[in-house]
Short mmCIF file of C-alpha atoms and ligand atoms in Angstrom, two decimals:
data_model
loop_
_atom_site.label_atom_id
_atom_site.label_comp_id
_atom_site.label_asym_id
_atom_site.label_seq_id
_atom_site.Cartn_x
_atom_site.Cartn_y
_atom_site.Cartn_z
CA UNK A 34 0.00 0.00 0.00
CA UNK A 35 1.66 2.82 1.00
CA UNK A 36 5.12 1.86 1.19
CA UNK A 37 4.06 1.61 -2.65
CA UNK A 38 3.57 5.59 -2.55
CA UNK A 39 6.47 6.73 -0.10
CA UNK A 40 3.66 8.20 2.21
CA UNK A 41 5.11 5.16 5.13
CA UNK A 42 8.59 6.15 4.38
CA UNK A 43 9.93 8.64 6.99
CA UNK A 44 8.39 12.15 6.74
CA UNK A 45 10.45 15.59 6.82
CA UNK A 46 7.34 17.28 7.85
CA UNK A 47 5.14 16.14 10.92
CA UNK A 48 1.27 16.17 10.96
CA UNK A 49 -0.35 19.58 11.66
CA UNK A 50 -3.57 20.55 13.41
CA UNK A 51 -4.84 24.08 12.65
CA UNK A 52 -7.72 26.02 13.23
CA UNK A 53 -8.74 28.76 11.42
CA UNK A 54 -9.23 32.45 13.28
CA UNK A 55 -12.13 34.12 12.78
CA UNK A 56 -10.39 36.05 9.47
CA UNK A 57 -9.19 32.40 8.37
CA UNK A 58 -5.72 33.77 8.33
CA UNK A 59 -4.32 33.10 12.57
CA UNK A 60 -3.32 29.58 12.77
CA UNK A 61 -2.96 27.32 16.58
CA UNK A 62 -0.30 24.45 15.58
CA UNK A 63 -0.11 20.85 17.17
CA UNK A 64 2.73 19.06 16.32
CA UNK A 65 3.08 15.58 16.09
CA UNK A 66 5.54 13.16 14.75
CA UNK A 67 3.45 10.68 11.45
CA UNK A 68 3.89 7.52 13.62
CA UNK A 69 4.45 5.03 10.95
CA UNK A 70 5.74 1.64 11.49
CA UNK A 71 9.34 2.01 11.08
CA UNK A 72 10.13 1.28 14.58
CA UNK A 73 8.31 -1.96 14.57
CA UNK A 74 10.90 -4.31 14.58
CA UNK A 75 11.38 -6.62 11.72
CA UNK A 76 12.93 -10.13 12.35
CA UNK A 77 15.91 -9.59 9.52
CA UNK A 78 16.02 -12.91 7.99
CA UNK A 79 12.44 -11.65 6.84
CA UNK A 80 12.60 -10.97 2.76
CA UNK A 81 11.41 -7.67 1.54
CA UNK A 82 8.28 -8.95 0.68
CA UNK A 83 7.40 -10.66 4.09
CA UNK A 84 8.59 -7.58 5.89
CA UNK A 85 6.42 -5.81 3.65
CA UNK A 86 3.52 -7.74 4.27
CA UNK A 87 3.93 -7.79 8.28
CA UNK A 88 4.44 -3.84 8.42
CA UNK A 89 1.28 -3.03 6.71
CA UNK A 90 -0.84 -5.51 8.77
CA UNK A 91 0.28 -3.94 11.68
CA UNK A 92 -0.44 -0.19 10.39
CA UNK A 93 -3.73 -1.20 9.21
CA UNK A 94 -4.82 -3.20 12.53
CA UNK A 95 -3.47 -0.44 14.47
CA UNK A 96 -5.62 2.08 12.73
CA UNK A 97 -8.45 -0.23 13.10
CA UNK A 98 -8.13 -0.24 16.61
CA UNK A 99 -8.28 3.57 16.73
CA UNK A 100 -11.07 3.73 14.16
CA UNK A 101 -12.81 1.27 16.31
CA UNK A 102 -12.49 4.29 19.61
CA UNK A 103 -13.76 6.65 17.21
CA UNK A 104 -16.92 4.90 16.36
CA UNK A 105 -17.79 4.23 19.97
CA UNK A 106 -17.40 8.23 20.49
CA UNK A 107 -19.05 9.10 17.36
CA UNK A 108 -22.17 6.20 18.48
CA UNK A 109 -21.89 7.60 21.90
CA UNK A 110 -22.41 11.40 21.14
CA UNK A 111 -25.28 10.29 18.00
CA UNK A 112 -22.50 11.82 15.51
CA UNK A 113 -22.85 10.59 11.69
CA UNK A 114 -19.41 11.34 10.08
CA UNK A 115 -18.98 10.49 6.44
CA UNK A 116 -15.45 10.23 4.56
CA UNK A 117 -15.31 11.96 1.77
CA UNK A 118 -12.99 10.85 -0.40
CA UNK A 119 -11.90 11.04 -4.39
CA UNK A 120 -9.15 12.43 -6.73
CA UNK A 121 -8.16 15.88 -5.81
CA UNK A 122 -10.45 18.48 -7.23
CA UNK A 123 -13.48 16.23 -8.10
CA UNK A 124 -15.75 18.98 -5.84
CA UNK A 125 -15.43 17.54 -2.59
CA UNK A 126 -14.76 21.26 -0.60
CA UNK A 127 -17.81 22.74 -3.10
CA UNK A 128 -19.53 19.98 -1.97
CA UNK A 129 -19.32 20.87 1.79
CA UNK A 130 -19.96 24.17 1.14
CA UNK A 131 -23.06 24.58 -0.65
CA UNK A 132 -24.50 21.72 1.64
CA UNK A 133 -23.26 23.50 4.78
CA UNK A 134 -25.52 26.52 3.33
CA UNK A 135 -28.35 24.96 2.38
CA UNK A 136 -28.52 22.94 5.55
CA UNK A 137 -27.17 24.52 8.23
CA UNK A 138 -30.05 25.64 10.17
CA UNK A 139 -31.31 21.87 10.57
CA UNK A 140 -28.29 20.48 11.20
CA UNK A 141 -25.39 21.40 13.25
CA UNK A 142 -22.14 20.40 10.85
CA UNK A 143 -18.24 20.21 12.12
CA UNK A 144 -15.82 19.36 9.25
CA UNK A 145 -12.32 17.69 9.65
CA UNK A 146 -9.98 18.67 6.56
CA UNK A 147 -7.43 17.04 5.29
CA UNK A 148 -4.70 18.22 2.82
CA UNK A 149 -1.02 17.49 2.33
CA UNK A 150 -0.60 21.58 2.76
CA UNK A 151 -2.35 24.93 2.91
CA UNK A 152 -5.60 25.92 4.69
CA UNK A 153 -7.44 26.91 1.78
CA UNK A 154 -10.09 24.32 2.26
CA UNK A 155 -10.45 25.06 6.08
CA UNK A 156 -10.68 28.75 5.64
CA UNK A 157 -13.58 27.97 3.17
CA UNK A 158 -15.26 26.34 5.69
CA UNK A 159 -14.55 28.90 8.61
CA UNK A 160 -16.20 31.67 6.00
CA UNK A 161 -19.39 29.54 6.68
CA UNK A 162 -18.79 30.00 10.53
CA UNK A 163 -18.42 26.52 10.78
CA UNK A 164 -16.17 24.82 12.98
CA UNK A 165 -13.42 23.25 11.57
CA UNK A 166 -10.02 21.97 11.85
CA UNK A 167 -7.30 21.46 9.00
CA UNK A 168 -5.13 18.23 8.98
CA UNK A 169 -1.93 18.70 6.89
CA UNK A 170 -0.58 15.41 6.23
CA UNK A 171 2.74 16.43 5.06
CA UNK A 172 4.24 13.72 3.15
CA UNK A 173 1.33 11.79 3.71
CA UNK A 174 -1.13 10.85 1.25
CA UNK A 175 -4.88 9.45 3.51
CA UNK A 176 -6.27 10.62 6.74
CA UNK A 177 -5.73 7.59 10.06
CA UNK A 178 -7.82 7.55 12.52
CA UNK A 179 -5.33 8.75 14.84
CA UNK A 180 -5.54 11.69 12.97
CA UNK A 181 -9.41 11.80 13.28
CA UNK A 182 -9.36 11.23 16.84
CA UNK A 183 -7.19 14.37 17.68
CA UNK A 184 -9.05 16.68 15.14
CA UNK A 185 -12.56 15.21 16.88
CA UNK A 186 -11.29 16.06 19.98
CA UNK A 187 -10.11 19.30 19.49
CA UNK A 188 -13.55 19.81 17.47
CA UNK A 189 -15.53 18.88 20.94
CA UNK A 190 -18.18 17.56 18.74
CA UNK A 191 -21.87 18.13 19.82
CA UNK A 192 -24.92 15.89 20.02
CA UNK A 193 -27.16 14.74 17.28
CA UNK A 194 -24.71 16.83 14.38
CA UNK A 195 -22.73 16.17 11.56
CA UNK A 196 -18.88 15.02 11.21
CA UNK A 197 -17.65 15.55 7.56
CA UNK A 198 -13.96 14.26 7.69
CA UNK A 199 -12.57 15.76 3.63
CA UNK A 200 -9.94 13.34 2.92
CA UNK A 201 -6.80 13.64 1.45
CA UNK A 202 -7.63 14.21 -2.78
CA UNK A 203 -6.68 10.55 -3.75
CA UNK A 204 -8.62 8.15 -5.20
CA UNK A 205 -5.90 5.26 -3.48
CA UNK A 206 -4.77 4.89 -0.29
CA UNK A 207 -7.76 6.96 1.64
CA UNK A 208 -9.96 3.61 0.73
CA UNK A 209 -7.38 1.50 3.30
CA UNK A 210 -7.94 3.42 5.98
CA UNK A 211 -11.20 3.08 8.35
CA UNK A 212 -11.67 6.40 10.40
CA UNK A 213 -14.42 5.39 12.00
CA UNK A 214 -16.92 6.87 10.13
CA UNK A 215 -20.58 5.79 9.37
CA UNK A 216 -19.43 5.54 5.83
CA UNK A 217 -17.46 6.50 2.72
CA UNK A 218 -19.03 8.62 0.18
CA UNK A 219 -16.80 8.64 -3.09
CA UNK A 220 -16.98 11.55 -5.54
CA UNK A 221 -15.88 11.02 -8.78
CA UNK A 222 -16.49 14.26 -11.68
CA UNK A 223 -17.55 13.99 -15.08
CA UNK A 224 -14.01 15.65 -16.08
CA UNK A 225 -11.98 12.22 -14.89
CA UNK A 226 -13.08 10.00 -17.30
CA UNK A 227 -15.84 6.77 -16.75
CA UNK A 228 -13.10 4.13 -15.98
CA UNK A 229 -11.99 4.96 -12.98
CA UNK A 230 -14.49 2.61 -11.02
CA UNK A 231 -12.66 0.01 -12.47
CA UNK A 232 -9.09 1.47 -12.51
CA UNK A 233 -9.28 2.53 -8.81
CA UNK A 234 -11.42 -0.25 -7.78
CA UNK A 235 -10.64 -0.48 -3.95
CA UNK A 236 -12.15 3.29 -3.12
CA UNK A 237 -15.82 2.08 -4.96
CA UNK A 238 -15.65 -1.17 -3.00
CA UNK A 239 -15.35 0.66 0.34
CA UNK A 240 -17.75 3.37 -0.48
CA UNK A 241 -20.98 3.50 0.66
CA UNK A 242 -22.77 6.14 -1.53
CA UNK A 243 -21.47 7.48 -5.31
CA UNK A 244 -21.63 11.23 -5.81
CA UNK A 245 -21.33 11.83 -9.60
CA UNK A 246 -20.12 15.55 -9.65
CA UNK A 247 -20.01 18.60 -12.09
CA UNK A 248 -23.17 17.41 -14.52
CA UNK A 249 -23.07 20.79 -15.67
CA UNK A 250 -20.27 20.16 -17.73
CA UNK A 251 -21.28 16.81 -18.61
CA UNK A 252 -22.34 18.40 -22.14
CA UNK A 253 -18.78 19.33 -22.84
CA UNK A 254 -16.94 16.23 -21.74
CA UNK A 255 -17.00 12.81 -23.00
CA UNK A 256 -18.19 11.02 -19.75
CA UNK A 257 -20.80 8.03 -20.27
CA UNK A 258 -22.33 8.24 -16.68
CA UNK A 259 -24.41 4.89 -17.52
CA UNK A 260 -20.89 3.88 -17.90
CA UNK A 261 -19.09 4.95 -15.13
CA UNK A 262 -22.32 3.44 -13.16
CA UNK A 263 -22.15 0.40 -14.36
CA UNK A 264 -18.44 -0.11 -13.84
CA UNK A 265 -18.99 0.91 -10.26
CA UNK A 266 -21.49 -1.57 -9.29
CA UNK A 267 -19.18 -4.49 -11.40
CA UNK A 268 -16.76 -3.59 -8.06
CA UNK A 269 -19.64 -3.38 -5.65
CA UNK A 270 -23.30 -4.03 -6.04
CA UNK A 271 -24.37 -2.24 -3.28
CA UNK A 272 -23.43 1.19 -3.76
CA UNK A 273 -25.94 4.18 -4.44
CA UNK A 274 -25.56 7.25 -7.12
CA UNK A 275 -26.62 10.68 -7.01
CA UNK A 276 -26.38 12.75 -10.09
CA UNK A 277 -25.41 16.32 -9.06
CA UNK A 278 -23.80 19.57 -9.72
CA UNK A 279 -22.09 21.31 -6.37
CA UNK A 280 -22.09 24.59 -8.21
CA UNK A 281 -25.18 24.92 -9.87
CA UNK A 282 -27.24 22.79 -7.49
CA UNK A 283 -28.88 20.07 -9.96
CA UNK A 284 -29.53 17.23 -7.81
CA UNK A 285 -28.35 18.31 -4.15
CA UNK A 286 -32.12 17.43 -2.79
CA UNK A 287 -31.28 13.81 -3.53
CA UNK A 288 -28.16 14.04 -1.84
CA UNK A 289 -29.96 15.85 1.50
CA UNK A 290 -32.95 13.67 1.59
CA UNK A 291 -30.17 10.53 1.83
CA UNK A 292 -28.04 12.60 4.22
CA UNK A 293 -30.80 13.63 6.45
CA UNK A 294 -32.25 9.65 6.36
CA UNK A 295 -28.82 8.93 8.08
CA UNK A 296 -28.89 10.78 11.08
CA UNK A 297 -29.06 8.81 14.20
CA UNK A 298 -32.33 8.78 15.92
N1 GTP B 260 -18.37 23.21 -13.19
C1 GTP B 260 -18.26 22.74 -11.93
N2 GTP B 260 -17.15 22.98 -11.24
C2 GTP B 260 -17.07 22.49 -9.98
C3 GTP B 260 -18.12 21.76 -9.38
N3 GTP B 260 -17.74 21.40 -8.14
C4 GTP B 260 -16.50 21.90 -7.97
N4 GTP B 260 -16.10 22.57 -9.06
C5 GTP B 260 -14.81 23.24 -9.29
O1 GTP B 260 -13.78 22.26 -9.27
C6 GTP B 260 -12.60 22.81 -8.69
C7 GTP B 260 -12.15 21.98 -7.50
O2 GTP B 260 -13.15 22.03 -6.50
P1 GTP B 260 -12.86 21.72 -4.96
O3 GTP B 260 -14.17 21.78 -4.26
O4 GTP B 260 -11.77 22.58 -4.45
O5 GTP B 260 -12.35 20.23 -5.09
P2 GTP B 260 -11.78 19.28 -3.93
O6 GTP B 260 -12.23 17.89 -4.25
O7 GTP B 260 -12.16 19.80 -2.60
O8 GTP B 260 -10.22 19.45 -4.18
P3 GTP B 260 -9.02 18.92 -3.21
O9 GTP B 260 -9.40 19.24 -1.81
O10 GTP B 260 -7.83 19.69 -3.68
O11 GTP B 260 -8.91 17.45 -3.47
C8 GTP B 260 -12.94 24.25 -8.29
O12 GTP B 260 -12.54 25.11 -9.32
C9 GTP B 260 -14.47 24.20 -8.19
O13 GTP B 260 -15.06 25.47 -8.43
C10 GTP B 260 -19.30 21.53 -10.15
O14 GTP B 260 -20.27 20.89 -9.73
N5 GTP B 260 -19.30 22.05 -11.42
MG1 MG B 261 -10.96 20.20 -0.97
#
């Protein structure tokens, strides 16, 4: 996985936690080192491959543990919190906006975002007076749920609301990782071509719901969404579409109405 990438190699830059001011432009920093497994130690008559193997097992049941903690606290507290995850730039930040908008005097929203760098995406959020905390990643390429767990806290998350946790854009290693979360909703926009249900089949096995983004430019692009539908549900038969633009607003009731029917209690 993501020894594949370089995110599990040993970063340069540590995990930040940031909060936007008011203005979106004072930042709070927690530092913490990217514990990856490099200190787990390897029995060296191991080959690569075995060593491989044995590191990412233990990454991925550590995380589950953690993800585990978080859905006790999110069940605990009647939190949903959806994963939002895709390519970079398929909408997801558009997404949270106009549904923050639209929705924000039913439900109470806090957003997690993550991003290699920058605050851009949290500062959009803070604009919406919503509370929010930025994740930069670094070197790394996926939100953990050690990661979550931190940002929740720091969030103090209330009652009966809404946790959107924006992944890291990348339609790869964010499937791997379980944050906790009620579910994964994958975005994938009419620009990125039809295949990639079937090139990046591990995110559209793990997601939950399908949010099929930018239809307004589907009369410019070359994108067969009967396709791109049908190559989804090859990789799992389970998972639900919406057809919708974030930035004209074609669609979003669909999207609500499925939100809304998710809440707990
Ligand atoms: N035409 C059109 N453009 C959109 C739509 N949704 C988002 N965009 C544009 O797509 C670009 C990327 O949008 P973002 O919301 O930043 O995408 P993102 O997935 O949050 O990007 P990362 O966080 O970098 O992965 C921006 O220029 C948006 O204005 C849409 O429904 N239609
Ligand atoms: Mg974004």
């Amino acid at each position: 996985m993501c020894d594949t990438c370089g995110c599990s190699q040993p970063g340069e830059s540590g995990v930040t936690y940031s909060k936007p001011h008011h203005h979106g432009d004072g930042i709070f920093h927690h530092h913490h080192d990217h514990n990856h497994p490099h200190e787990h130690n390897h029995d060296h008559h191991h080959d690569t491959a075995s060593r491989t193997i044995e590191v990412e097992v233990d990454v991925l049941s550590k995380n589950n543990r953690m993800a585990e903690r978080n859905r006790g606290y999110f069940e605990a507290k009647n939190v949903l919190a959806l994963n939002l995850v895709s390519s970079p730039g398929s909408g997801k930040t558009t997404l949270l906006e106009r549904t923050i908008t639209d929705l924000k005097n039913e439900i109470h929203f806090s957003v997690i975002e993550g991003d290699q760098q920058t605050m851009n995406d949290a500062n959009r959020i803070a604009a919406l007076k919503t509370p929010v905390i930025q994740v930069n990643t670094g070197n790394g390429c996926h939100l953990d749920a050690d990661m979550v767990n931190r940002a929740a806290k720091e969030l103090d998350l209330p009652e009966h609301s809404v946790l959107m946790i924006e992944n890291v854009g990348n339609l790869v290693c964010p499937s791997l990782f379980d944050l906790g979360e009620f579910g994964k909703v994958v975005i994938i926009s009419v620009t990125e071509g039809e295949d990639k249900p079937i090139k990046y089949p591990t995110m559209f096995a793990a997601s939950t719901l399908c949010l099929i983004n930018k239809m307004d430019l589907a009369p410019y692009v070359d994108f067969d969404v009967k396709k791109c539908r049908e190559y989804a549900l090859k990789v799992n038969p389970n998972l639900q579409f919406f057809e919708l633009s974030a930035k004209t607003g074609q669609g979003m009731s669909e999207w609500y109405q499925w939100l809304k029917g998710q809440l707990p209690g």
